[in-house]
Amino acid sequence: MVVSKAWTLRQHFQGFPKASDFHLREETLPQPKNGQVLLEAVFLSVDPYMRPYSQTMMKEGDVMIGSQVAKVIQSYNPSFPVGCHVVSDCGWRSHWVCDGAELTPLLPDWPQDIPLSLALGAIGMPGLTALYGLEEVCEIKKGETLLVNAAAGAVGSVVGQIAKIKGCRVVGCAGTDTKVSYLKELGFDQVFNYKTVTSLEESLREAAPHGYDCYFENVGGKFSSVVMPQMREYGRIAVCGSISMYNDTTSQTGPYVHTYMIFKQLRMEGFLCARWKHKHQQSLRRLMAWMTEGKLRCNEHITSGFNNMPAAFMGMLQGDNIGKAVVKNTASEIMEAAEDRGTR
């Protein structure tokens, strides 16, 4: 028997999440049966989507949703031998038993000098989200001007770099001067700190006097209301997130976008990367190629310790991270779990 740790949603969030909204419990897992594997978390992801999903997809007491890079430590499934690494959507769990149906193996030729944690970032869901938002939704073209907000995050930082690879002019904004400096290092053409500028409207206009062909939306709310008048005719907007609204206790209202949508003939589309699941393997290989060629760079904000999952999640929501926020299951926790297996 294996005793797994799991973080659950003690109570639905009211406004910004609090430590008391989470509960750490232990659960005894069954011995894997024929066709099953036992997983041990190595890296766990914390992402903005978890906040709105918790309201609509979870009940109080459920294990927090999320992905992890896990190691197979016991296997009765020949497709997943002991020692291999997979991406699992089993949530905030230290261990899990499953039949492998929903597991995604890492790319078989994963380079040794590329951290496995990037399977939760640029070579994973955030990277795919960036790629599909630009290619499938925005249908971005060489020479166009792109605006991306929350640009120093896991998705935004990849969005800007892919747009540069495609020969576009990229304008990004972020919430600290350190993040602004990071984005400049990545090759963004214009970057500003939206928290310190005198006028968001004027800063956007100065960065792109002729307007924006494409807008990769991660923030929502008032920010988007300011962007709409500066979209160019036939502009395309990929709506990936609205993090500025996730913790609202009162719903935001207008201004509304309809007039600009009509007279500028804009196309605005929300999307989830799972729509293009049939392309994932090919797309991950493209992202990995850019990474190994040095065209794609990624920063990670790594928190040590499974017990720090809630703190990492809350820190990510308030913008502590540059790049992808990840939690590393520490060696001491893994050792403790192994000792527990040995005494049961």
Short mmCIF file of C-alpha atoms in Angstrom, two decimals:
data_model
loop_
_atom_site.label_atom_id
_atom_site.label_comp_id
_atom_site.label_asym_id
_atom_site.label_seq_id
_atom_site.Cartn_x
_atom_site.Cartn_y
_atom_site.Cartn_z
CA MET A 1 0.00 0.00 0.00
CA VAL A 2 1.11 3.57 -0.72
CA VAL A 3 -0.02 6.58 1.27
CA SER A 4 -0.45 9.56 -1.03
CA LYS A 5 -0.76 13.19 -0.05
CA ALA A 6 -3.41 15.26 -1.79
CA TRP A 7 -4.44 18.91 -1.59
CA THR A 8 -8.21 19.38 -1.65
CA LEU A 9 -10.50 22.37 -1.97
CA ARG A 10 -11.76 22.79 1.59
CA GLN A 11 -14.15 25.55 0.54
CA HIS A 12 -14.81 27.52 -2.63
CA PHE A 13 -12.74 30.66 -2.97
CA GLN A 14 -14.38 33.96 -2.08
CA GLY A 15 -12.25 36.58 -3.77
CA PHE A 16 -8.52 35.88 -3.66
CA PRO A 17 -7.70 32.35 -2.39
CA LYS A 18 -6.58 31.91 1.23
CA ALA A 19 -4.47 29.18 2.82
CA SER A 20 -7.53 28.10 4.82
CA ASP A 21 -9.36 27.28 1.56
CA PHE A 22 -7.11 24.23 1.11
CA HIS A 23 -6.78 20.99 3.05
CA LEU A 24 -3.93 18.48 2.93
CA ARG A 25 -5.13 14.92 3.37
CA GLU A 26 -3.61 11.48 3.13
CA GLU A 27 -5.18 8.72 1.09
CA THR A 28 -4.16 5.06 0.93
CA LEU A 29 -3.84 3.89 -2.65
CA PRO A 30 -4.60 0.32 -3.78
CA GLN A 31 -1.92 -1.96 -5.09
CA PRO A 32 -1.68 -1.52 -8.89
CA LYS A 33 -3.44 -4.23 -10.85
CA ASN A 34 -2.73 -5.67 -14.27
CA GLY A 35 -2.58 -2.79 -16.76
CA GLN A 36 -2.07 -0.16 -14.07
CA VAL A 37 0.89 1.95 -12.93
CA LEU A 38 1.88 3.77 -9.75
CA LEU A 39 3.01 7.35 -10.31
CA GLU A 40 5.14 9.61 -8.12
CA ALA A 41 4.98 13.35 -8.73
CA VAL A 42 8.25 15.03 -9.73
CA PHE A 43 7.02 18.47 -10.83
CA LEU A 44 3.52 19.89 -10.38
CA SER A 45 1.94 22.78 -12.23
CA VAL A 46 0.07 25.78 -10.86
CA ASP A 47 -1.83 27.75 -13.50
CA PRO A 48 -4.32 30.64 -13.66
CA TYR A 49 -7.07 28.46 -15.16
CA MET A 50 -7.35 26.56 -11.87
CA ARG A 51 -9.01 29.57 -10.26
CA PRO A 52 -12.10 29.82 -12.52
CA TYR A 53 -12.28 26.07 -13.07
CA SER A 54 -12.52 25.52 -9.32
CA GLN A 55 -15.78 27.48 -9.29
CA THR A 56 -17.43 25.61 -12.14
CA MET A 57 -15.80 22.17 -12.29
CA MET A 58 -15.13 21.28 -8.65
CA LYS A 59 -17.04 20.52 -5.48
CA GLU A 60 -15.79 21.32 -2.01
CA GLY A 61 -13.65 18.39 -0.89
CA ASP A 62 -12.40 17.56 -4.40
CA VAL A 63 -8.68 17.20 -5.07
CA MET A 64 -7.35 20.35 -6.74
CA ILE A 65 -7.12 19.93 -10.50
CA GLY A 66 -3.84 20.19 -12.37
CA SER A 67 -1.07 18.52 -14.31
CA GLN A 68 2.22 17.05 -13.18
CA VAL A 69 5.32 15.39 -14.54
CA ALA A 70 5.37 12.03 -12.78
CA LYS A 71 7.72 9.09 -12.65
CA VAL A 72 6.43 5.55 -13.00
CA ILE A 73 7.68 3.72 -9.91
CA GLN A 74 5.65 0.52 -10.26
CA SER A 75 4.16 -0.83 -13.46
CA TYR A 76 1.93 -3.61 -14.70
CA ASN A 77 1.48 -1.86 -18.02
CA PRO A 78 4.11 -2.51 -20.73
CA SER A 79 3.42 0.88 -22.34
CA PHE A 80 4.77 2.63 -19.24
CA PRO A 81 7.86 0.87 -17.85
CA VAL A 82 9.29 1.66 -14.44
CA GLY A 83 11.47 4.77 -14.55
CA CYS A 84 9.75 6.50 -17.47
CA HIS A 85 8.26 9.98 -17.09
CA VAL A 86 4.78 11.03 -18.13
CA VAL A 87 2.45 14.01 -17.92
CA SER A 88 -0.60 13.22 -15.81
CA ASP A 89 -3.73 15.24 -15.06
CA CYS A 90 -4.29 13.61 -11.68
CA GLY A 91 -4.22 16.92 -9.81
CA TRP A 92 -2.39 18.01 -6.67
CA ARG A 93 -1.38 14.50 -5.60
CA SER A 94 2.01 13.12 -4.59
CA HIS A 95 1.15 9.61 -5.88
CA TRP A 96 -1.57 8.05 -7.99
CA VAL A 97 -2.60 4.70 -9.44
CA CYS A 98 -4.11 4.68 -12.92
CA ASP A 99 -4.45 2.51 -16.03
CA GLY A 100 -2.43 4.83 -18.26
CA ALA A 101 -5.32 5.80 -20.54
CA GLU A 102 -4.95 9.51 -19.79
CA LEU A 103 -1.16 9.60 -19.48
CA THR A 104 1.01 11.43 -22.01
CA PRO A 105 4.57 10.14 -22.38
CA LEU A 106 7.26 12.78 -22.71
CA LEU A 107 8.80 13.09 -26.16
CA PRO A 108 10.94 9.95 -26.60
CA ASP A 109 14.02 11.91 -27.62
CA TRP A 110 13.79 14.49 -24.84
CA PRO A 111 17.26 16.13 -24.62
CA GLN A 112 19.15 15.52 -21.39
CA ASP A 113 19.96 19.23 -20.99
CA ILE A 114 16.28 20.30 -21.16
CA PRO A 115 14.54 20.20 -17.73
CA LEU A 116 11.64 17.75 -17.53
CA SER A 117 9.62 20.48 -15.84
CA LEU A 118 9.29 22.24 -19.21
CA ALA A 119 6.75 19.55 -20.11
CA LEU A 120 4.45 21.66 -17.91
CA GLY A 121 5.54 24.89 -19.60
CA ALA A 122 6.97 25.81 -22.98
CA ILE A 123 7.06 22.16 -24.14
CA GLY A 124 3.62 21.50 -22.68
CA MET A 125 0.17 23.01 -22.34
CA PRO A 126 1.28 26.67 -22.06
CA GLY A 127 3.50 26.35 -25.13
CA LEU A 128 0.72 24.66 -27.09
CA THR A 129 -1.70 27.37 -26.00
CA ALA A 130 0.65 30.06 -27.27
CA LEU A 131 1.21 28.27 -30.58
CA TYR A 132 -2.45 27.52 -31.31
CA GLY A 133 -3.61 30.97 -30.23
CA LEU A 134 -1.24 32.56 -32.73
CA GLU A 135 -1.53 30.12 -35.63
CA GLU A 136 -5.06 28.74 -35.40
CA VAL A 137 -6.97 31.68 -33.90
CA CYS A 138 -5.03 34.80 -34.85
CA GLU A 139 -3.67 33.29 -38.08
CA ILE A 140 -0.75 35.65 -37.58
CA LYS A 141 1.31 36.70 -40.59
CA LYS A 142 4.84 37.96 -41.06
CA GLY A 143 5.10 41.74 -40.64
CA GLU A 144 2.01 42.10 -38.45
CA THR A 145 1.97 43.78 -35.03
CA LEU A 146 0.97 41.70 -32.03
CA LEU A 147 -0.01 42.83 -28.53
CA VAL A 148 0.22 40.35 -25.65
CA ASN A 149 -0.56 41.15 -22.03
CA ALA A 150 0.61 39.23 -18.96
CA ALA A 151 3.56 38.86 -21.28
CA ALA A 152 6.04 37.57 -18.69
CA GLY A 153 3.83 34.63 -17.74
CA ALA A 154 4.04 31.01 -18.85
CA VAL A 155 1.93 31.58 -21.97
CA GLY A 156 2.63 35.23 -22.74
CA SER A 157 6.41 34.88 -22.82
CA VAL A 158 6.14 32.05 -25.35
CA VAL A 159 3.56 33.95 -27.41
CA GLY A 160 5.94 36.87 -27.91
CA GLN A 161 8.88 34.66 -28.86
CA ILE A 162 6.91 32.62 -31.40
CA ALA A 163 5.60 35.83 -32.95
CA LYS A 164 9.18 37.06 -33.30
CA ILE A 165 10.20 33.75 -34.90
CA LYS A 166 7.42 34.37 -37.42
CA GLY A 167 8.72 37.84 -38.26
CA CYS A 168 6.20 39.94 -36.37
CA ARG A 169 6.54 43.09 -34.33
CA VAL A 170 5.70 42.33 -30.69
CA VAL A 171 4.44 44.67 -27.98
CA GLY A 172 4.17 43.25 -24.47
CA CYS A 173 3.20 44.55 -21.07
CA ALA A 174 3.84 43.25 -17.57
CA GLY A 175 3.44 44.36 -13.97
CA THR A 176 7.02 44.89 -12.73
CA ASP A 177 10.17 46.51 -14.07
CA THR A 178 12.01 43.21 -13.62
CA LYS A 179 9.52 41.51 -15.92
CA VAL A 180 9.86 44.33 -18.44
CA SER A 181 13.63 43.80 -18.49
CA TYR A 182 13.16 40.07 -18.97
CA LEU A 183 10.86 40.59 -21.96
CA LYS A 184 13.35 42.95 -23.55
CA GLU A 185 16.00 40.22 -23.17
CA LEU A 186 13.64 37.85 -25.02
CA GLY A 187 13.53 40.25 -27.98
CA PHE A 188 10.14 41.95 -27.58
CA ASP A 189 10.14 45.16 -29.64
CA GLN A 190 8.28 47.34 -27.13
CA VAL A 191 7.51 46.59 -23.49
CA PHE A 192 6.05 48.66 -20.66
CA ASN A 193 4.97 48.29 -17.04
CA TYR A 194 1.22 48.80 -17.10
CA LYS A 195 1.19 49.54 -13.36
CA THR A 196 3.50 52.56 -13.56
CA VAL A 197 2.57 54.23 -16.87
CA THR A 198 0.59 57.45 -16.65
CA SER A 199 -1.87 56.35 -19.34
CA LEU A 200 -2.39 52.80 -20.62
CA GLU A 201 -4.10 54.21 -23.70
CA GLU A 202 -1.18 56.48 -24.57
CA SER A 203 1.42 53.77 -23.85
CA LEU A 204 -0.32 51.38 -26.21
CA ARG A 205 -0.55 54.06 -28.90
CA GLU A 206 3.11 55.03 -28.55
CA ALA A 207 4.16 51.38 -28.80
CA ALA A 208 2.18 50.87 -32.04
CA PRO A 209 1.02 54.16 -33.62
CA HIS A 210 -0.65 52.31 -36.49
CA GLY A 211 -2.55 49.91 -34.23
CA TYR A 212 -2.55 46.16 -33.63
CA ASP A 213 -3.28 43.39 -36.11
CA CYS A 214 -3.45 40.70 -33.43
CA TYR A 215 -4.13 40.76 -29.71
CA PHE A 216 -3.38 37.77 -27.46
CA GLU A 217 -5.66 38.31 -24.48
CA ASN A 218 -4.65 36.97 -21.07
CA VAL A 219 -5.97 39.68 -18.75
CA GLY A 220 -9.50 40.81 -19.66
CA GLY A 221 -11.43 43.54 -17.86
CA LYS A 222 -10.59 47.20 -18.28
CA PHE A 223 -7.36 46.47 -20.12
CA SER A 224 -9.24 45.01 -23.07
CA SER A 225 -11.61 47.96 -23.18
CA VAL A 226 -8.60 50.21 -23.78
CA VAL A 227 -7.17 47.94 -26.48
CA MET A 228 -10.29 47.65 -28.66
CA PRO A 229 -10.15 51.15 -30.19
CA GLN A 230 -6.53 50.51 -31.17
CA MET A 231 -7.14 47.32 -33.12
CA ARG A 232 -6.63 47.62 -36.85
CA GLU A 233 -9.37 46.76 -39.33
CA TYR A 234 -9.84 42.99 -39.68
CA GLY A 235 -7.85 42.47 -36.49
CA ARG A 236 -7.92 39.12 -34.72
CA ILE A 237 -8.16 38.57 -30.97
CA ALA A 238 -7.31 35.26 -29.29
CA VAL A 239 -8.97 35.13 -25.87
CA CYS A 240 -6.84 32.83 -23.73
CA GLY A 241 -7.58 34.15 -20.23
CA SER A 242 -8.96 36.96 -18.10
CA ILE A 243 -6.86 36.78 -14.95
CA SER A 244 -7.79 40.31 -13.86
CA MET A 245 -11.36 39.06 -13.30
CA TYR A 246 -10.85 35.64 -11.70
CA ASN A 247 -10.93 36.85 -8.10
CA ASP A 248 -13.72 39.40 -8.46
CA THR A 249 -16.55 39.12 -5.96
CA THR A 250 -18.67 41.51 -8.03
CA SER A 251 -18.82 41.05 -11.79
CA GLN A 252 -17.22 43.79 -13.86
CA THR A 253 -19.36 45.67 -16.34
CA GLY A 254 -18.63 47.50 -19.66
CA PRO A 255 -17.51 49.37 -21.64
CA TYR A 256 -18.67 46.97 -24.32
CA VAL A 257 -16.89 45.87 -27.47
CA HIS A 258 -19.70 45.59 -30.02
CA THR A 259 -19.22 48.91 -31.83
CA TYR A 260 -15.52 48.30 -32.38
CA MET A 261 -16.15 44.70 -33.40
CA ILE A 262 -18.59 45.84 -36.07
CA PHE A 263 -16.91 48.89 -37.58
CA LYS A 264 -13.39 47.46 -37.44
CA GLN A 265 -14.68 44.05 -38.55
CA LEU A 266 -12.75 42.32 -35.78
CA ARG A 267 -12.72 38.60 -35.04
CA MET A 268 -12.58 37.65 -31.35
CA GLU A 269 -12.41 33.99 -30.37
CA GLY A 270 -12.01 32.12 -27.13
CA PHE A 271 -10.16 28.82 -27.23
CA LEU A 272 -8.79 25.86 -25.32
CA CYS A 273 -5.72 24.09 -26.67
CA ALA A 274 -7.41 20.67 -26.39
CA ARG A 275 -9.34 21.57 -29.57
CA TRP A 276 -6.18 20.72 -31.54
CA LYS A 277 -5.24 17.63 -29.54
CA HIS A 278 -4.65 15.75 -32.79
CA LYS A 279 -1.71 18.11 -33.46
CA HIS A 280 -0.10 17.95 -30.03
CA GLN A 281 2.79 15.61 -30.81
CA GLN A 282 3.78 17.48 -33.96
CA SER A 283 3.41 20.81 -32.16
CA LEU A 284 5.48 19.73 -29.17
CA ARG A 285 8.27 18.68 -31.53
CA ARG A 286 8.17 22.12 -33.17
CA LEU A 287 8.42 23.80 -29.78
CA MET A 288 11.29 21.53 -28.76
CA ALA A 289 13.11 22.27 -32.01
CA TRP A 290 12.89 26.02 -31.36
CA MET A 291 14.14 25.40 -27.84
CA THR A 292 17.17 23.38 -28.92
CA GLU A 293 17.96 25.90 -31.67
CA GLY A 294 18.03 28.69 -29.08
CA LYS A 295 15.05 30.50 -30.59
CA LEU A 296 12.82 29.85 -27.58
CA ARG A 297 13.94 30.65 -24.05
CA CYS A 298 12.04 29.89 -20.88
CA ASN A 299 12.32 31.01 -17.29
CA GLU A 300 10.83 28.94 -14.50
CA HIS A 301 9.71 30.02 -11.04
CA ILE A 302 10.22 26.83 -9.01
CA THR A 303 8.84 26.37 -5.50
CA SER A 304 10.28 23.46 -3.53
CA GLY A 305 8.02 21.12 -1.60
CA PHE A 306 4.64 19.52 -2.24
CA ASN A 307 3.42 21.02 1.03
CA ASN A 308 3.85 24.47 -0.56
CA MET A 309 1.36 23.92 -3.38
CA PRO A 310 -1.22 26.46 -2.08
CA ALA A 311 1.46 29.11 -1.50
CA ALA A 312 2.83 28.60 -5.02
CA PHE A 313 -0.68 28.84 -6.48
CA MET A 314 -1.49 32.05 -4.65
CA GLY A 315 1.90 33.54 -5.51
CA MET A 316 1.30 32.80 -9.20
CA LEU A 317 -2.11 34.49 -9.09
CA GLN A 318 -0.59 37.65 -7.65
CA GLY A 319 2.19 37.70 -10.24
CA ASP A 320 5.22 36.51 -8.26
CA ASN A 321 6.46 34.38 -11.15
CA ILE A 322 8.46 35.23 -14.24
CA GLY A 323 7.74 32.46 -16.71
CA LYS A 324 6.17 29.18 -15.63
CA ALA A 325 5.29 28.56 -11.99
CA VAL A 326 6.16 24.99 -10.98
CA VAL A 327 6.34 23.07 -7.70
CA LYS A 328 9.12 20.51 -7.26
CA ASN A 329 8.45 17.46 -5.14
CA THR A 330 11.56 17.50 -2.97
CA ALA A 331 13.93 14.60 -2.43
CA SER A 332 13.06 14.47 1.28
CA GLU A 333 9.36 14.10 0.51
CA ILE A 334 10.05 11.35 -2.01
CA MET A 335 12.33 9.60 0.48
CA GLU A 336 9.63 9.83 3.17
CA ALA A 337 7.10 8.29 0.79
CA ALA A 338 9.51 5.45 -0.03
CA GLU A 339 10.03 4.75 3.67
CA ASP A 340 6.28 4.71 4.18
CA ARG A 341 5.94 2.13 1.39
CA GLY A 342 8.56 0.01 3.09
CA THR A 343 6.74 -0.07 6.43
CA ARG A 344 3.34 -1.01 5.02
#
